[in-house]
PDB file of C-alpha atoms and ligand atoms in Angstrom:
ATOM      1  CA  UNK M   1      19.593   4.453  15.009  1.00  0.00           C
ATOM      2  CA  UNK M   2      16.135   5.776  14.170  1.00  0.00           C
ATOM      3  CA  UNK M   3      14.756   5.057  10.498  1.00  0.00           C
ATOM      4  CA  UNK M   4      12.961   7.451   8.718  1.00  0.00           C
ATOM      5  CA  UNK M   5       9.450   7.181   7.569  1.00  0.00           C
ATOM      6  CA  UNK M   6       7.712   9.130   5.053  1.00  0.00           C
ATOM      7  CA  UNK M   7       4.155  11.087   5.819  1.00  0.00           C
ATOM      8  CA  UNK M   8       1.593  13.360   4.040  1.00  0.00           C
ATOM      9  CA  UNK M   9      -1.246  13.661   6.669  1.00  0.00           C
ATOM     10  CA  UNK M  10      -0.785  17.347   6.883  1.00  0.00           C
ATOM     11  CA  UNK M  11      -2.394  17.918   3.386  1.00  0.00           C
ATOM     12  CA  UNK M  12      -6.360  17.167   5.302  1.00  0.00           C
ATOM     13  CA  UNK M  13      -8.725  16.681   2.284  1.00  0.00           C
ATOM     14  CA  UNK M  14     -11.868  18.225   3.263  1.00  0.00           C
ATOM     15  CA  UNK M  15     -14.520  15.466   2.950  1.00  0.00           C
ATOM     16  CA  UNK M  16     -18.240  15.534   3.760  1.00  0.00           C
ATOM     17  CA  UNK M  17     -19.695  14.859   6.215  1.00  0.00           C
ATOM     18  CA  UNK M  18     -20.035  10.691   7.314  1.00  0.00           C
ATOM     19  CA  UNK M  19     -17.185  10.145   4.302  1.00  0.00           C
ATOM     20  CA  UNK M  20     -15.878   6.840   4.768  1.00  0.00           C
ATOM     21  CA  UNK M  21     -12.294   7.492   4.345  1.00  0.00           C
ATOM     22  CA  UNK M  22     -10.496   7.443   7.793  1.00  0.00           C
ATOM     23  CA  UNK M  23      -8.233  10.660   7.630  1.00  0.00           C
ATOM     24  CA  UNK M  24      -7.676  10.709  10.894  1.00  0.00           C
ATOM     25  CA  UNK M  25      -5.482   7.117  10.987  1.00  0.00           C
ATOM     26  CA  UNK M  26      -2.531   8.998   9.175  1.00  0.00           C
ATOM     27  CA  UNK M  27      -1.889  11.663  12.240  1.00  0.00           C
ATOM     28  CA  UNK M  28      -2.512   9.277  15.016  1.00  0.00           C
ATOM     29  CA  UNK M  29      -0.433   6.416  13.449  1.00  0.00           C
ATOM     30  CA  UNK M  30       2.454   9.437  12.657  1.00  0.00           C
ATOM     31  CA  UNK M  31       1.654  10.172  16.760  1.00  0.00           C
ATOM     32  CA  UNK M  32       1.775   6.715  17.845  1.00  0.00           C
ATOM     33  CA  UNK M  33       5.005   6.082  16.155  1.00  0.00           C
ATOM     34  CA  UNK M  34       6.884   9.385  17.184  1.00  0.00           C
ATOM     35  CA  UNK M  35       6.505   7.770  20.827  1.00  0.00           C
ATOM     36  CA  UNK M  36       8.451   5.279  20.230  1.00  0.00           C
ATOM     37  CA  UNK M  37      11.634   6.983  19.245  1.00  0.00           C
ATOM     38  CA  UNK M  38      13.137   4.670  16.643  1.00  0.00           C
ATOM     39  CA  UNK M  39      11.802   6.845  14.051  1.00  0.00           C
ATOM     40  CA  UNK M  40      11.881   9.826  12.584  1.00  0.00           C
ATOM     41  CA  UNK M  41       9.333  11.817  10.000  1.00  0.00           C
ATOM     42  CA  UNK M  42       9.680  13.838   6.782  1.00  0.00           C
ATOM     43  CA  UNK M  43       7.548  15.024   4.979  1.00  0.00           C
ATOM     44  CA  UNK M  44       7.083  13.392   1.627  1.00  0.00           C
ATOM     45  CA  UNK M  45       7.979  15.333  -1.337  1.00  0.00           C
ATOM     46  CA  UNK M  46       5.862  15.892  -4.886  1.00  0.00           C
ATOM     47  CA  UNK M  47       5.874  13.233  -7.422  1.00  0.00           C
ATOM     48  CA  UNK M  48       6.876  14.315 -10.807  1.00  0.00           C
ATOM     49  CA  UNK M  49       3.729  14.087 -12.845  1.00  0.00           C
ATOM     50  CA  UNK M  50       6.061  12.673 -15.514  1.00  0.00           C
ATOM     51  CA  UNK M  51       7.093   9.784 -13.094  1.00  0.00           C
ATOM     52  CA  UNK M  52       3.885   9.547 -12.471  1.00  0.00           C
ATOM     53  CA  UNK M  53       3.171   9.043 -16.391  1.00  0.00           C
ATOM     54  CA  UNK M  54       5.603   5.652 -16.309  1.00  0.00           C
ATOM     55  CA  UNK M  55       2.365   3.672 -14.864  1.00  0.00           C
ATOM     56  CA  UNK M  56      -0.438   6.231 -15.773  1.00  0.00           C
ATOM     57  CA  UNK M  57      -2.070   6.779 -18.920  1.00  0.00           C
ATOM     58  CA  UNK M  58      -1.089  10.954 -19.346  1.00  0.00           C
ATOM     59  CA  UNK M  59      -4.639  12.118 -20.113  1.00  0.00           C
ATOM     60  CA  UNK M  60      -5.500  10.986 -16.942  1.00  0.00           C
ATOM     61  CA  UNK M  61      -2.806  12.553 -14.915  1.00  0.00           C
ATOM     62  CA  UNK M  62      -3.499  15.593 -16.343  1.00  0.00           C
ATOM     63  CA  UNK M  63      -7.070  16.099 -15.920  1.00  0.00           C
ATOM     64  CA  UNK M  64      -6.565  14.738 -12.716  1.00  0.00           C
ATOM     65  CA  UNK M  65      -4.147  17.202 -11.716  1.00  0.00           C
ATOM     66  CA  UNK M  66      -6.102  20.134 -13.099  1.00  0.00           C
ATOM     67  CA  UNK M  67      -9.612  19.110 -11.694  1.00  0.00           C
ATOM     68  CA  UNK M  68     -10.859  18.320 -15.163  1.00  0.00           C
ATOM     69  CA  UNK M  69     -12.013  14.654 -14.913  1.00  0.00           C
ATOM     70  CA  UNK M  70     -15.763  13.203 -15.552  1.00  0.00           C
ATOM     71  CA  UNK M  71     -17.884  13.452 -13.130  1.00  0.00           C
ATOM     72  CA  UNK M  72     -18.448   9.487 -13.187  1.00  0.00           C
ATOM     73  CA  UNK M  73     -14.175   9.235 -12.717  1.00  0.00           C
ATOM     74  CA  UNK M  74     -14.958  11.477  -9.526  1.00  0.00           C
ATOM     75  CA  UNK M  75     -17.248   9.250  -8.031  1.00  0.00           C
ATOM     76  CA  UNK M  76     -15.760   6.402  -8.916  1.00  0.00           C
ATOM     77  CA  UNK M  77     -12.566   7.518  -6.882  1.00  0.00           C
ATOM     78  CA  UNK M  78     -14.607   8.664  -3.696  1.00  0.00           C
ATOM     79  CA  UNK M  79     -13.397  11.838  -3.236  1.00  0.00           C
ATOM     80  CA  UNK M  80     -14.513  15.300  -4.132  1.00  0.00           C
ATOM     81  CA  UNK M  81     -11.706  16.901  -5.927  1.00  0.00           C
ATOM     82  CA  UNK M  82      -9.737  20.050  -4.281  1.00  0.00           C
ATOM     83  CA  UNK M  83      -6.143  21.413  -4.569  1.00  0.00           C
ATOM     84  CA  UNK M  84      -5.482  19.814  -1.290  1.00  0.00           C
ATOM     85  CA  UNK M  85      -7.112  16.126  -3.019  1.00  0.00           C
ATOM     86  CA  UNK M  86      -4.063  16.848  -5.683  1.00  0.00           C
ATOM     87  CA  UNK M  87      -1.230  17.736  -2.959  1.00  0.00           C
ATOM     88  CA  UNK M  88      -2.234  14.719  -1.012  1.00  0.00           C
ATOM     89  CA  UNK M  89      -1.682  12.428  -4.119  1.00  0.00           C
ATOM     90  CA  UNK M  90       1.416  13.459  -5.116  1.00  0.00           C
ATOM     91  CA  UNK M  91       2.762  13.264  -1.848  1.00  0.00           C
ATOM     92  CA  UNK M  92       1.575  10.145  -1.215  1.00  0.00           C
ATOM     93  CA  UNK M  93       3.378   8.783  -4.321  1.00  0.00           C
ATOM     94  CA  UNK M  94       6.294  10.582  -3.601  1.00  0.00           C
ATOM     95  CA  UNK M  95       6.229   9.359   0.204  1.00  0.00           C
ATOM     96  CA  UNK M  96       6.316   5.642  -1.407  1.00  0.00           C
ATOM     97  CA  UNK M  97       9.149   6.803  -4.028  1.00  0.00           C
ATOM     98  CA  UNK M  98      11.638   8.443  -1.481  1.00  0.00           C
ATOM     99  CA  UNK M  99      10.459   4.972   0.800  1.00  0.00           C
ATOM    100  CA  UNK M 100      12.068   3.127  -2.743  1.00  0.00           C
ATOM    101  CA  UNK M 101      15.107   5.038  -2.734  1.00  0.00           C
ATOM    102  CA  UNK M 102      15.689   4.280   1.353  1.00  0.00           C
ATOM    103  CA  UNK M 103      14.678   0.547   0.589  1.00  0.00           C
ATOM    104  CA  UNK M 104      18.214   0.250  -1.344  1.00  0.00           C
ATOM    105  CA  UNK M 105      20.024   2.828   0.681  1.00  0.00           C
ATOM    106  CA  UNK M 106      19.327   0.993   3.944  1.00  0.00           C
ATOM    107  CA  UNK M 107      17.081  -2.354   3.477  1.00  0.00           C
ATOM    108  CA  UNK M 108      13.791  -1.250   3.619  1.00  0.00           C
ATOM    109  CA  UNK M 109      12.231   2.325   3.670  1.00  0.00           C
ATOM    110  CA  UNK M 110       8.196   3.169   4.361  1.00  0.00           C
ATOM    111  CA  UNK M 111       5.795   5.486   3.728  1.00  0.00           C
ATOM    112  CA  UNK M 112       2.968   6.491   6.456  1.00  0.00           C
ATOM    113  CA  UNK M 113       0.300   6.603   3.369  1.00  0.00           C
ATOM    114  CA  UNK M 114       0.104   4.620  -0.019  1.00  0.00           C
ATOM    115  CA  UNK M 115      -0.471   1.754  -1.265  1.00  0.00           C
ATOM    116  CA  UNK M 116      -3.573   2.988  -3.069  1.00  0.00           C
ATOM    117  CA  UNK M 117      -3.844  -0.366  -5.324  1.00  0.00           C
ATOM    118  CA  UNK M 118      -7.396  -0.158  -6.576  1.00  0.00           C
ATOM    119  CA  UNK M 119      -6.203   2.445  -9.029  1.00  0.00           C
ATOM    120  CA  UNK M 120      -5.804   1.624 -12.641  1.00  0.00           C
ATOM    121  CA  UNK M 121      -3.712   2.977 -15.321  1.00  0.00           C
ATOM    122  CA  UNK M 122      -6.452   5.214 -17.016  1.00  0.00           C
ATOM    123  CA  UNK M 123      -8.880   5.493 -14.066  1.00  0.00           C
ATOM    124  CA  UNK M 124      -8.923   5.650 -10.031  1.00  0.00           C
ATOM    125  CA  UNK M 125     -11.489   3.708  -8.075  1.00  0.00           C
ATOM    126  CA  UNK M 126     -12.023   3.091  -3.947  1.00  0.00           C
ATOM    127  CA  UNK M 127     -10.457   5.739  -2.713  1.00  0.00           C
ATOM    128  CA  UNK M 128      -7.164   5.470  -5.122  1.00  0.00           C
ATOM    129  CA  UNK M 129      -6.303   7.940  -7.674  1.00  0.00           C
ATOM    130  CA  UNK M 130      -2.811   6.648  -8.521  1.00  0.00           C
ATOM    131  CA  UNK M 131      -1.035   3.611  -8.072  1.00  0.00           C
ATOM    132  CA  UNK M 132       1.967   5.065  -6.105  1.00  0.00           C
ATOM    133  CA  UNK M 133       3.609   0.997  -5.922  1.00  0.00           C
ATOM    134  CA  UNK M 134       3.316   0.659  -9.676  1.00  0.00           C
ATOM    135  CA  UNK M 135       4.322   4.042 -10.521  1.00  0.00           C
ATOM    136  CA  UNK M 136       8.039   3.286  -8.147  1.00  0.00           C
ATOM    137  CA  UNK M 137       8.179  -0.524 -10.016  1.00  0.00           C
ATOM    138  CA  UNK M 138       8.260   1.408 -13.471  1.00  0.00           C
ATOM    139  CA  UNK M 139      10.480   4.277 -12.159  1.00  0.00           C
ATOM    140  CA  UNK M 140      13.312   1.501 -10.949  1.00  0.00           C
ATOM    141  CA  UNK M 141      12.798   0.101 -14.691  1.00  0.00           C
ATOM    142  CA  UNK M 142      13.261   3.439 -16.426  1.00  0.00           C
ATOM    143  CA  UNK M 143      16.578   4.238 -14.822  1.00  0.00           C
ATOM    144  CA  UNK M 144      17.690   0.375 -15.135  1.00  0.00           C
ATOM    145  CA  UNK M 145      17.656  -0.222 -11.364  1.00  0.00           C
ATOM    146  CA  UNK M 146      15.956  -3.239 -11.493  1.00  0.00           C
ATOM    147  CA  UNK M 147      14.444  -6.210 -13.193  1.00  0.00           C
ATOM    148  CA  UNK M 148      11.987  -8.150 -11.257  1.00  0.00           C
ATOM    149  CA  UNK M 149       9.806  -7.056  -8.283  1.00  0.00           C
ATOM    150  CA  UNK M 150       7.252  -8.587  -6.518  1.00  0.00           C
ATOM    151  CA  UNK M 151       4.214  -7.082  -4.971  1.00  0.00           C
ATOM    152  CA  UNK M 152       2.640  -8.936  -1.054  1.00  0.00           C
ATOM    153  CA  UNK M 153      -0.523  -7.000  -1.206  1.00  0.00           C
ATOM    154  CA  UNK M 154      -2.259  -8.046   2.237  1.00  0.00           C
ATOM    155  CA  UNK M 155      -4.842  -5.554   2.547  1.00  0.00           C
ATOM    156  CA  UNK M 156      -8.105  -7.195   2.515  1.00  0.00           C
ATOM    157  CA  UNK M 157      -9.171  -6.013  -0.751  1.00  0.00           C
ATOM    158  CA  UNK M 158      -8.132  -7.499  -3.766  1.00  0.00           C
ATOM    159  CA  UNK M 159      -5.354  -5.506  -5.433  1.00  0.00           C
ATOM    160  CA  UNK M 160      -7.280  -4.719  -8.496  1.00  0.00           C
ATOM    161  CA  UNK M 161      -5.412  -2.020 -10.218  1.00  0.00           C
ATOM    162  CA  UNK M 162      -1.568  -3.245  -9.345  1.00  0.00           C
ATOM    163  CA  UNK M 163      -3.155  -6.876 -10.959  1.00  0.00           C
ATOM    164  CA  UNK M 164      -4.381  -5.033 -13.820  1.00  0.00           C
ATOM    165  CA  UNK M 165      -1.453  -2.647 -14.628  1.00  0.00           C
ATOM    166  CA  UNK M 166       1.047  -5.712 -14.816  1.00  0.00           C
ATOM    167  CA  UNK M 167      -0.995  -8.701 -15.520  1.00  0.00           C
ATOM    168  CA  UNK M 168       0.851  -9.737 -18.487  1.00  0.00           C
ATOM    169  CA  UNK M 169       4.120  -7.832 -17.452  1.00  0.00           C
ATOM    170  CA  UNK M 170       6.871 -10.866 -16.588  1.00  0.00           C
ATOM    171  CA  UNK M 171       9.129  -9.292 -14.573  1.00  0.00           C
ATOM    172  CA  UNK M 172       6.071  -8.482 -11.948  1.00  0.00           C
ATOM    173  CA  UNK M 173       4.698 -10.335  -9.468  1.00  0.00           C
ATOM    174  CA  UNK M 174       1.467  -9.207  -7.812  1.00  0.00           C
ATOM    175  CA  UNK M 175      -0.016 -11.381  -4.668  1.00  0.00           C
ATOM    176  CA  UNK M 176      -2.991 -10.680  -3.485  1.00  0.00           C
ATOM    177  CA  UNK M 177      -4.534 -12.122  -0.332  1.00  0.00           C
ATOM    178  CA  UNK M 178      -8.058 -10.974   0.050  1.00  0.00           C
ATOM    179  CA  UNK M 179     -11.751 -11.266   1.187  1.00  0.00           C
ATOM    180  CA  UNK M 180     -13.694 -13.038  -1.584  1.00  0.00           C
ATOM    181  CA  UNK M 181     -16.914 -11.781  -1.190  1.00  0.00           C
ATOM    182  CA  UNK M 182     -15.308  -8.283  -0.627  1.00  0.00           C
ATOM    183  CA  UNK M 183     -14.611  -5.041  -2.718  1.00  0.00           C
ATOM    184  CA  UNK M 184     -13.547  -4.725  -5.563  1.00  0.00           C
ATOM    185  CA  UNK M 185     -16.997  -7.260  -6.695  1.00  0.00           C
ATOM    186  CA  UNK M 186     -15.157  -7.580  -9.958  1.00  0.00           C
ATOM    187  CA  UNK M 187     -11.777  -9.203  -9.063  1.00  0.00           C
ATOM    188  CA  UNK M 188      -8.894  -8.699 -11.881  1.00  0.00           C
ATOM    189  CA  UNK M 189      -6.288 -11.232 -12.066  1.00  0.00           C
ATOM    190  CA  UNK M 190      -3.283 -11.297  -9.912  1.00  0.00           C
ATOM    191  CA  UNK M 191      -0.148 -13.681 -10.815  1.00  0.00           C
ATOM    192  CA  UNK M 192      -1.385 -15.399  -7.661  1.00  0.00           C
ATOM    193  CA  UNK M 193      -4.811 -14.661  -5.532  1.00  0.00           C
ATOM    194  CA  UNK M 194      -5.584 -16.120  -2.342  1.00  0.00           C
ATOM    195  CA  UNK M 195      -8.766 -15.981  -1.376  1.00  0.00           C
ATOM    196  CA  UNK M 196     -10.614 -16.321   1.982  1.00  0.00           C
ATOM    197  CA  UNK M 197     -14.359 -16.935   3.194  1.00  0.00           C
ATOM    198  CA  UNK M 198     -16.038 -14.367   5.394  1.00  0.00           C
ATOM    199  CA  UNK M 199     -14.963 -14.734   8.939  1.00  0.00           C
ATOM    200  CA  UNK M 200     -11.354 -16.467   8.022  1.00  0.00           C
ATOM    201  CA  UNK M 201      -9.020 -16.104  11.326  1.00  0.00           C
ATOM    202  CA  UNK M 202      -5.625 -16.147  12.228  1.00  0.00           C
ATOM    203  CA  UNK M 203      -4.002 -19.386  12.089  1.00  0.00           C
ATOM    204  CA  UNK M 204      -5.721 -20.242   8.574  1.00  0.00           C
ATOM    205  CA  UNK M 205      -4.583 -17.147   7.170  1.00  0.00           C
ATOM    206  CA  UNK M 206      -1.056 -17.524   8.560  1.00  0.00           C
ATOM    207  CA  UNK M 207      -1.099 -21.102   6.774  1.00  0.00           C
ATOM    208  CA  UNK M 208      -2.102 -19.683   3.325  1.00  0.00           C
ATOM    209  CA  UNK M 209       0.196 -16.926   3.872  1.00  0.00           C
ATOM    210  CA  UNK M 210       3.045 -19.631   4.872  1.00  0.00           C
ATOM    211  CA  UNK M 211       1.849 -21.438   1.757  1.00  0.00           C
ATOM    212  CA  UNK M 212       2.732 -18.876  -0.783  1.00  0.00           C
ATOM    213  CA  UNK M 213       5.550 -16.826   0.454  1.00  0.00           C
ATOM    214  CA  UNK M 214       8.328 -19.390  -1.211  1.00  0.00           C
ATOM    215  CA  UNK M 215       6.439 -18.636  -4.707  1.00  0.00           C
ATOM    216  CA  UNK M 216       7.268 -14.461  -4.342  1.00  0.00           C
ATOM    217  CA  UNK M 217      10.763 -15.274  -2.720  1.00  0.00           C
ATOM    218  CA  UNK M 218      11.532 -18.427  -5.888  1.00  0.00           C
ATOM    219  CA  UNK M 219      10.604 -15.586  -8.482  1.00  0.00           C
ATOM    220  CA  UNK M 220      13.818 -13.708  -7.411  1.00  0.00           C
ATOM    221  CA  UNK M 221      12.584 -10.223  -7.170  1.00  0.00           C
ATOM    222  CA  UNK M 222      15.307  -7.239  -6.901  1.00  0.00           C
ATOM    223  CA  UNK M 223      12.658  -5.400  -5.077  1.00  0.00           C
ATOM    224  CA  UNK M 224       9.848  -6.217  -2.962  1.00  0.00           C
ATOM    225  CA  UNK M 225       6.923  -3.963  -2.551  1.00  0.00           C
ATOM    226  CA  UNK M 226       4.466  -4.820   1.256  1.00  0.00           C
ATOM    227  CA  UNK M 227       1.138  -3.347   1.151  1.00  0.00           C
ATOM    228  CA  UNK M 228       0.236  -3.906   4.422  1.00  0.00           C
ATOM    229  CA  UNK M 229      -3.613  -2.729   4.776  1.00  0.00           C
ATOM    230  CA  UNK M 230      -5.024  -3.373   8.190  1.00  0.00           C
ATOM    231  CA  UNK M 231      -8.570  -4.314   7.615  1.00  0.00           C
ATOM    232  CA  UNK M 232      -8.607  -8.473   7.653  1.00  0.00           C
ATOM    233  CA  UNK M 233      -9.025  -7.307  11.684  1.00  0.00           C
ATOM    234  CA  UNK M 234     -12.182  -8.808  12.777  1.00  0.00           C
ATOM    235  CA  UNK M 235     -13.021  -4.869  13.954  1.00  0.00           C
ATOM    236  CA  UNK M 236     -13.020  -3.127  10.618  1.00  0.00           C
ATOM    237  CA  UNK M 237     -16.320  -2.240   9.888  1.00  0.00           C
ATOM    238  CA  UNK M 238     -15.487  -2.902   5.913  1.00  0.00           C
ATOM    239  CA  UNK M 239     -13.117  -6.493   6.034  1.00  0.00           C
ATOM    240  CA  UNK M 240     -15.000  -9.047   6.069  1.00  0.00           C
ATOM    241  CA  UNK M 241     -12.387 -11.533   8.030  1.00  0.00           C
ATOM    242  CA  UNK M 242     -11.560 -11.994  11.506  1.00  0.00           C
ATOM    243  CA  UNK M 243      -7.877 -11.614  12.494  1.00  0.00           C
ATOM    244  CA  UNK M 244      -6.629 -10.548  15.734  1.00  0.00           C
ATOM    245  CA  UNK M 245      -3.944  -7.787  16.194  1.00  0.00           C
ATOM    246  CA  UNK M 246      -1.857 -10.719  17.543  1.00  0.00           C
ATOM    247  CA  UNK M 247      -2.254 -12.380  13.789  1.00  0.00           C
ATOM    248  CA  UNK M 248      -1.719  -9.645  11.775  1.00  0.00           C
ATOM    249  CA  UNK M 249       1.585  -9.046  13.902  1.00  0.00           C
ATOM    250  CA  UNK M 250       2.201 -12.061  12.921  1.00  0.00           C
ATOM    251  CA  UNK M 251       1.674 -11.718   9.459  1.00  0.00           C
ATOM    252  CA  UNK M 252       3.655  -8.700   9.313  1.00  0.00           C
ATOM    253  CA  UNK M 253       6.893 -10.523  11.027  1.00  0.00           C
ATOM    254  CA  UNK M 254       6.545 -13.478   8.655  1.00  0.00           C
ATOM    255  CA  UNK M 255       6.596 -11.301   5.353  1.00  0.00           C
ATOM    256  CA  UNK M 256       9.135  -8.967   6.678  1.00  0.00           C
ATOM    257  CA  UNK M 257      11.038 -11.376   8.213  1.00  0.00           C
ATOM    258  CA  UNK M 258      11.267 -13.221   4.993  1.00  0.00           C
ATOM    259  CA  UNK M 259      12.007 -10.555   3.047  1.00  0.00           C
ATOM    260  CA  UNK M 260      15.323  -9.475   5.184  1.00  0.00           C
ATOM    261  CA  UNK M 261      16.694 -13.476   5.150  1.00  0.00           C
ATOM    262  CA  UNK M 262      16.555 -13.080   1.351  1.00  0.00           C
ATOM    263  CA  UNK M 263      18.191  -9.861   1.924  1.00  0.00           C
ATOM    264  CA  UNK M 264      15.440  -7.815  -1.122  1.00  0.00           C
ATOM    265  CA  UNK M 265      15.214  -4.210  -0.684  1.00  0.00           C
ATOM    266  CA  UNK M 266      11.887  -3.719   0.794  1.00  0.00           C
ATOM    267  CA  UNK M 267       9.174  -0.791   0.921  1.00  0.00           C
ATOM    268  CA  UNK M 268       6.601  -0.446   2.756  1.00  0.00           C
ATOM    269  CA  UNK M 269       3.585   1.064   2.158  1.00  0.00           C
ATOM    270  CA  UNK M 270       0.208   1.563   4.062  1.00  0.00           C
ATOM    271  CA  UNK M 271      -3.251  -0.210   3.231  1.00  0.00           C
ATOM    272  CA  UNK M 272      -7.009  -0.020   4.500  1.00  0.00           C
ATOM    273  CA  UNK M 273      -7.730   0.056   7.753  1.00  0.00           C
ATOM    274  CA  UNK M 274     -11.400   1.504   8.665  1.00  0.00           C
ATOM    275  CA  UNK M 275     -11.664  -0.196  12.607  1.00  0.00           C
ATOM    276  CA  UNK M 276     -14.251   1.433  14.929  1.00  0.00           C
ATOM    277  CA  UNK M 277     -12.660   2.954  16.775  1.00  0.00           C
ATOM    278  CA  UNK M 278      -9.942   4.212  14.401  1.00  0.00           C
ATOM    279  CA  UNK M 279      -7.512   4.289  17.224  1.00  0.00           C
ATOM    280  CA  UNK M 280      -7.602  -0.213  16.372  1.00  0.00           C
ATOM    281  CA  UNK M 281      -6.409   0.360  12.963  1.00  0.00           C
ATOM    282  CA  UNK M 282      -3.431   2.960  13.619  1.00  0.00           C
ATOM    283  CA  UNK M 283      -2.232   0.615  16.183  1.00  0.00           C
ATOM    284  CA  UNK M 284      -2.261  -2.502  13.818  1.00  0.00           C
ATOM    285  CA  UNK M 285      -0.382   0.186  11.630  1.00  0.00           C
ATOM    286  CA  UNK M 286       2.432   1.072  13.997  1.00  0.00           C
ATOM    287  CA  UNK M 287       3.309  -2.688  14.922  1.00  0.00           C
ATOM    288  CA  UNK M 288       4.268  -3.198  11.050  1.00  0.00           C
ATOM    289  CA  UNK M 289       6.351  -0.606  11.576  1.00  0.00           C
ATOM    290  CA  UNK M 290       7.672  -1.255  14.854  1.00  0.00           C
ATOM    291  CA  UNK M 291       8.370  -5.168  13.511  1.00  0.00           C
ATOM    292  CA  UNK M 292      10.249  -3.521  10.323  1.00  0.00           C
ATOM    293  CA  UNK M 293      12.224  -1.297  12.894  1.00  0.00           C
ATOM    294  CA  UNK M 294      13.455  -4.674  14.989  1.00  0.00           C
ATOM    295  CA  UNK M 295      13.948  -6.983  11.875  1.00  0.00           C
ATOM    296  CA  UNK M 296      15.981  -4.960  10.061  1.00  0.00           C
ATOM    297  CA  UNK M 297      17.528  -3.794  13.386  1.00  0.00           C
ATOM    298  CA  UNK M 298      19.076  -7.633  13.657  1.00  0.00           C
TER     299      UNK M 298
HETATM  300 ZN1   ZN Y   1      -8.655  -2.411   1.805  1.00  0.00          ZN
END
């Protein structure tokens, strides 16, 4: 039976030249997937602006939306603002809303882009203009689908925004495990941050990760959220840490597999991921999939 996966890499945001951002990872990890037949791709609708509004301060949205923020809010997101900037991000939250909506339907659903954590309510930052896993956590709440959910946010940069947005909401748990001396060089506060030295490998991230898995599973979530950036791989140029592909497999079949035995809904989103060559990060990006596809498989 072939799950379906959510994608929005054919809104291309035109960047400048030597940008950073890898747009490229989307089509090629959408490529890499569609070869291995167990999936197949839609893609992701709009969000409602006014869903959008449940985790986002509406002044924001809106000049967002009609290419009327500060220059400074700009910058501080890292993109140059275009029509295709704004059909990108509201597919990208939508991508991780329908991925919600499979998550209950079937046991997990994903979504081929999100995860964009480093936004905050009233401002994006890092590449993130809105918080697509906080914006589906208070979209379950509004229609009474849910209590508790728990965010495993993996991607090598702290979580900043999804910290900030709940930090003294209850009924959310955000864990972050991240590079210390990494992005974001102001670090908000998580319900629980783990964090690692420069150059931290495999089997002591795997122990950490062991280590604090019981604490999101004991909290009893009705939904779990898996951002599952790419870039603790020793070859992205922005990470900081040292993992194999091996270990982050690894790390993917430990949360996911965990998450199924406690039978949680589960969504997963993507992360960071800026390898040289790009072609390392997609691939790290299909085997979460691919591990998804054969644990819930079982
Ligand atoms: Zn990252």
């Amino acid at each position: 039976m072939d799950h379906r996966l959510f994608y929005c890499d054919h809104y291309a945001i035109p960047l400048p030249a030597g940008h950073k951002f890898p747009m490229a990872k989307y089509r090629m990890l959408r490529d890499l997937l569609a070869a291995d037949s167990c999936f197949r791709f839609e893609a992701a609708p709009f969000a409602d602006p006014a869903v959008i509004e449940l985790a986002h301060d509406p002044t924001y949205v809106r000049d967002f939306l009609n290419g009327a923020l500060a220059e400074a809010a700009i910058r501080r997101i890292g993109f140059p603002w275009s029509e295709a900037l704004v059909k990108r991000t509201l597919a990208s939250v939508g991508g991780t809303l329908s991925a919600t909506c499979d998550a209950f339907d079937s046991g997990w659903g994903g979504n081929l882009a999100g995860g964009t954590h480093h936004a905050f309510r009233g401002e994006g930052s890092g590449f993130c203009v809105f918080n697509d896993i906080a914006v589906a956590i208070q979209w379950l709440r509004s229609k009474g689908r849910i209590e508790r959910a728990a965010v495993i946010d993996l991607d090598v940069h702290q979580g900043d925004g999804t910290a900030q947005i709940f930090e003294s909401d209850v009924n959310v748990l955000t864990l972050s495990l991240h590079a210390k001396s990494n992005f974001p060089f102001r670090k908000q506060r998580s319900k629980i941050d783990i964090e690692f030295e420069d150059g931290t490998r495999d089997a002591e991230y795997l122990n950490a990760l062991d280590g604090v898995l019981p604490r999101v599973f004991s909290f009893k979530p009705d939904i779990v959220f898996f951002q599952s950036g790419v870039d603790p791989l020793a070859c992205d140029t922005l990470g900081r840490l040292a993992l194999t592909h091996a270990g982050l497999k690894e790390r993917d079949r430990r949360v996911i597999g965990a998450t199924r035995a406690h039978n949680i809904p589960m969504v997963i989103t993507l992360g960071g991921g800026y390898s040289r060559p790009i072609e390392l990060t997609a691939e790290a990006h299909a085997n979460t999939f691919r591990t998804a596809s054969e644990i819930f498989l079982d």
